[in-house]
């Protein structure tokens, strides 16, 4: 079992209307990125310490910013 935090389907459905539409280049998986941002903030980690399961730390930071 993974110790990573993941948003549920119900939580994603509530957030879905707030995501920007993709224009040309496909967007990175929003569930993965948002779950990673929440994980970082809950645990007080640096962006570069994000688990690999959430993708590149630069993507997490840029989406948070």
Short mmCIF file of C-alpha atoms in Angstrom, two decimals:
data_model
loop_
_atom_site.label_atom_id
_atom_site.label_comp_id
_atom_site.label_asym_id
_atom_site.label_seq_id
_atom_site.Cartn_x
_atom_site.Cartn_y
_atom_site.Cartn_z
CA UNK A 1 0.00 0.00 0.00
CA UNK A 2 1.27 3.42 -0.91
CA UNK A 3 1.71 6.20 1.64
CA UNK A 4 0.92 8.83 -1.00
CA UNK A 5 -2.17 11.01 -0.73
CA UNK A 6 -4.67 10.86 -3.62
CA UNK A 7 -7.83 12.89 -4.12
CA UNK A 8 -10.99 10.79 -4.42
CA UNK A 9 -13.26 10.73 -7.47
CA UNK A 10 -15.87 12.79 -5.60
CA UNK A 11 -13.30 15.44 -4.69
CA UNK A 12 -12.03 15.62 -8.28
CA UNK A 13 -15.59 15.95 -9.60
CA UNK A 14 -16.13 18.99 -7.37
CA UNK A 15 -12.87 20.61 -8.51
CA UNK A 16 -13.21 19.79 -12.22
CA UNK A 17 -15.11 23.00 -13.20
CA UNK A 18 -12.22 25.13 -11.93
CA UNK A 19 -9.53 23.58 -14.14
CA UNK A 20 -8.55 25.51 -17.25
CA UNK A 21 -9.31 23.93 -20.61
CA UNK A 22 -6.45 22.42 -22.56
CA UNK A 23 -5.42 24.48 -25.59
CA UNK A 24 -3.15 22.49 -27.86
CA UNK A 25 -0.66 20.82 -25.54
CA UNK A 26 -2.34 18.17 -23.35
CA UNK A 27 -2.41 18.95 -19.62
CA UNK A 28 -0.58 16.88 -17.05
CA UNK A 29 -2.87 14.68 -14.93
CA UNK A 30 -4.65 17.14 -12.61
CA UNK A 31 -5.36 14.53 -9.92
CA UNK A 32 -1.68 13.63 -9.67
CA UNK A 33 -0.52 17.26 -9.50
CA UNK A 34 -3.13 18.44 -6.99
CA UNK A 35 -2.58 15.41 -4.80
CA UNK A 36 1.15 16.14 -4.85
CA UNK A 37 0.64 19.79 -3.90
CA UNK A 38 -1.59 18.80 -0.99
CA UNK A 39 0.92 16.16 0.12
CA UNK A 40 3.78 18.68 0.09
CA UNK A 41 1.81 21.28 2.03
CA UNK A 42 0.46 18.81 4.61
CA UNK A 43 3.89 17.39 5.36
CA UNK A 44 5.85 20.64 5.19
CA UNK A 45 8.27 19.33 2.58
CA UNK A 46 10.37 21.22 0.08
CA UNK A 47 9.20 20.95 -3.53
CA UNK A 48 12.29 18.98 -4.50
CA UNK A 49 11.45 16.38 -1.82
CA UNK A 50 8.15 15.46 -3.50
CA UNK A 51 7.75 11.70 -4.02
CA UNK A 52 8.35 10.56 -7.60
CA UNK A 53 4.76 9.27 -7.80
CA UNK A 54 3.50 12.85 -8.15
CA UNK A 55 5.74 13.68 -11.10
CA UNK A 56 8.45 16.32 -11.46
CA UNK A 57 8.73 18.72 -8.53
CA UNK A 58 9.02 21.64 -10.96
CA UNK A 59 5.56 20.82 -12.37
CA UNK A 60 4.09 20.72 -8.86
CA UNK A 61 5.63 24.07 -7.98
CA UNK A 62 4.62 25.75 -11.23
CA UNK A 63 1.00 24.61 -10.90
CA UNK A 64 0.93 25.72 -7.25
CA UNK A 65 2.38 29.11 -8.14
#
